[in-house]
Amino acid sequence: MKHFLPALFLTLTPILNCLAQDIQDRPQNRSPKLIVQTGLGLQLRGELYKFSVLSIETPLDDFWQVGIQGSHVFPKPNNNGYSFGGSDYDKFLGGFEVGSFAKFFLHGKYSGRKSVLYCGGEIRFGAIQSGGQLYGDLFPTVYTYKTTQRTQKYLVRWGTQWRFGRYAILEVALPFGWQHSEFTSKTTENGVERIPPPTRNGKFVILPTFQLGVAF
């Protein structure tokens, strides 16, 4: 028995090495060093708005890519679709968002073929403003307000990224997750300024995005 166990181990060593050997996952097309993309998106849940986006990303290895992005939220006059006495009572003034993301591309375990599908995570920080002005008809009142909504978004990002030839990139993504918001307001009535306490809320958001880009 004392010599049987070492002999058995030596016999099984080639098999154990084969089973423990890592598959070398390598895609057929090497990843580019840098990808720059721009496009448009919508926020479908929460506040409904359109935004443009510019992103820059780079691969960490054959299947992981990380990047940063900035978004411009387009303004939308008369957000509630009405005005009062010729005054702009409710205007969505737009804003911006900045953030970072990571993508992991699905691939074949044995073939090493890199898929166009990816999943990952994303975080965004932003500031969005709305405001308006109202003039009294019966009394000489001028009432104005401005609200700043500071947002934090924690998203699951998944989508597809196609590469055409050496340089062209097309991406369709559908990030979704949780948005935390803090609202701060400032109102004035006939020159008298009031700043009420900030309010906070959270909600589920979905942000489909379409982008075109160039790979270097």
PDB file of N, CA and C in Angstrom, residues 162-170:
ATOM      1  N   TRP A 162     -20.915  45.444 -32.666  1.00  0.00           N
ATOM      2  CA  TRP A 162     -20.423  44.849 -33.904  1.00  0.00           C
ATOM      3  C   TRP A 162     -19.210  45.620 -34.400  1.00  0.00           C
ATOM      4  N   ARG A 163     -18.280  44.903 -34.961  1.00  0.00           N
ATOM      5  CA  ARG A 163     -17.109  45.513 -35.572  1.00  0.00           C
ATOM      6  C   ARG A 163     -17.094  45.138 -37.049  1.00  0.00           C
ATOM      7  N   PHE A 164     -17.151  46.156 -37.915  1.00  0.00           N
ATOM      8  CA  PHE A 164     -17.182  45.945 -39.352  1.00  0.00           C
ATOM      9  C   PHE A 164     -15.817  46.317 -39.932  1.00  0.00           C
ATOM     10  N   GLY A 165     -15.142  45.315 -40.462  1.00  0.00           N
ATOM     11  CA  GLY A 165     -13.813  45.573 -40.973  1.00  0.00           C
ATOM     12  C   GLY A 165     -12.861  45.907 -39.834  1.00  0.00           C
ATOM     13  N   ARG A 166     -11.963  46.822 -40.094  1.00  0.00           N
ATOM     14  CA  ARG A 166     -10.940  47.152 -39.101  1.00  0.00           C
ATOM     15  C   ARG A 166     -11.324  48.318 -38.206  1.00  0.00           C
ATOM     16  N   TYR A 167     -12.150  49.239 -38.708  1.00  0.00           N
ATOM     17  CA  TYR A 167     -12.348  50.494 -37.991  1.00  0.00           C
ATOM     18  C   TYR A 167     -13.776  50.757 -37.516  1.00  0.00           C
ATOM     19  N   ALA A 168     -14.788  50.323 -38.242  1.00  0.00           N
ATOM     20  CA  ALA A 168     -16.174  50.733 -37.950  1.00  0.00           C
ATOM     21  C   ALA A 168     -16.766  49.930 -36.790  1.00  0.00           C
ATOM     22  N   ILE A 169     -17.493  50.635 -35.909  1.00  0.00           N
ATOM     23  CA  ILE A 169     -18.130  50.032 -34.737  1.00  0.00           C
ATOM     24  C   ILE A 169     -19.597  50.460 -34.695  1.00  0.00           C
ATOM     25  N   LEU A 170     -20.477  49.506 -34.412  1.00  0.00           N
ATOM     26  CA  LEU A 170     -21.893  49.772 -34.182  1.00  0.00           C
ATOM     27  C   LEU A 170     -22.289  49.105 -32.882  1.00  0.00           C
TER      28      LEU A 170
END
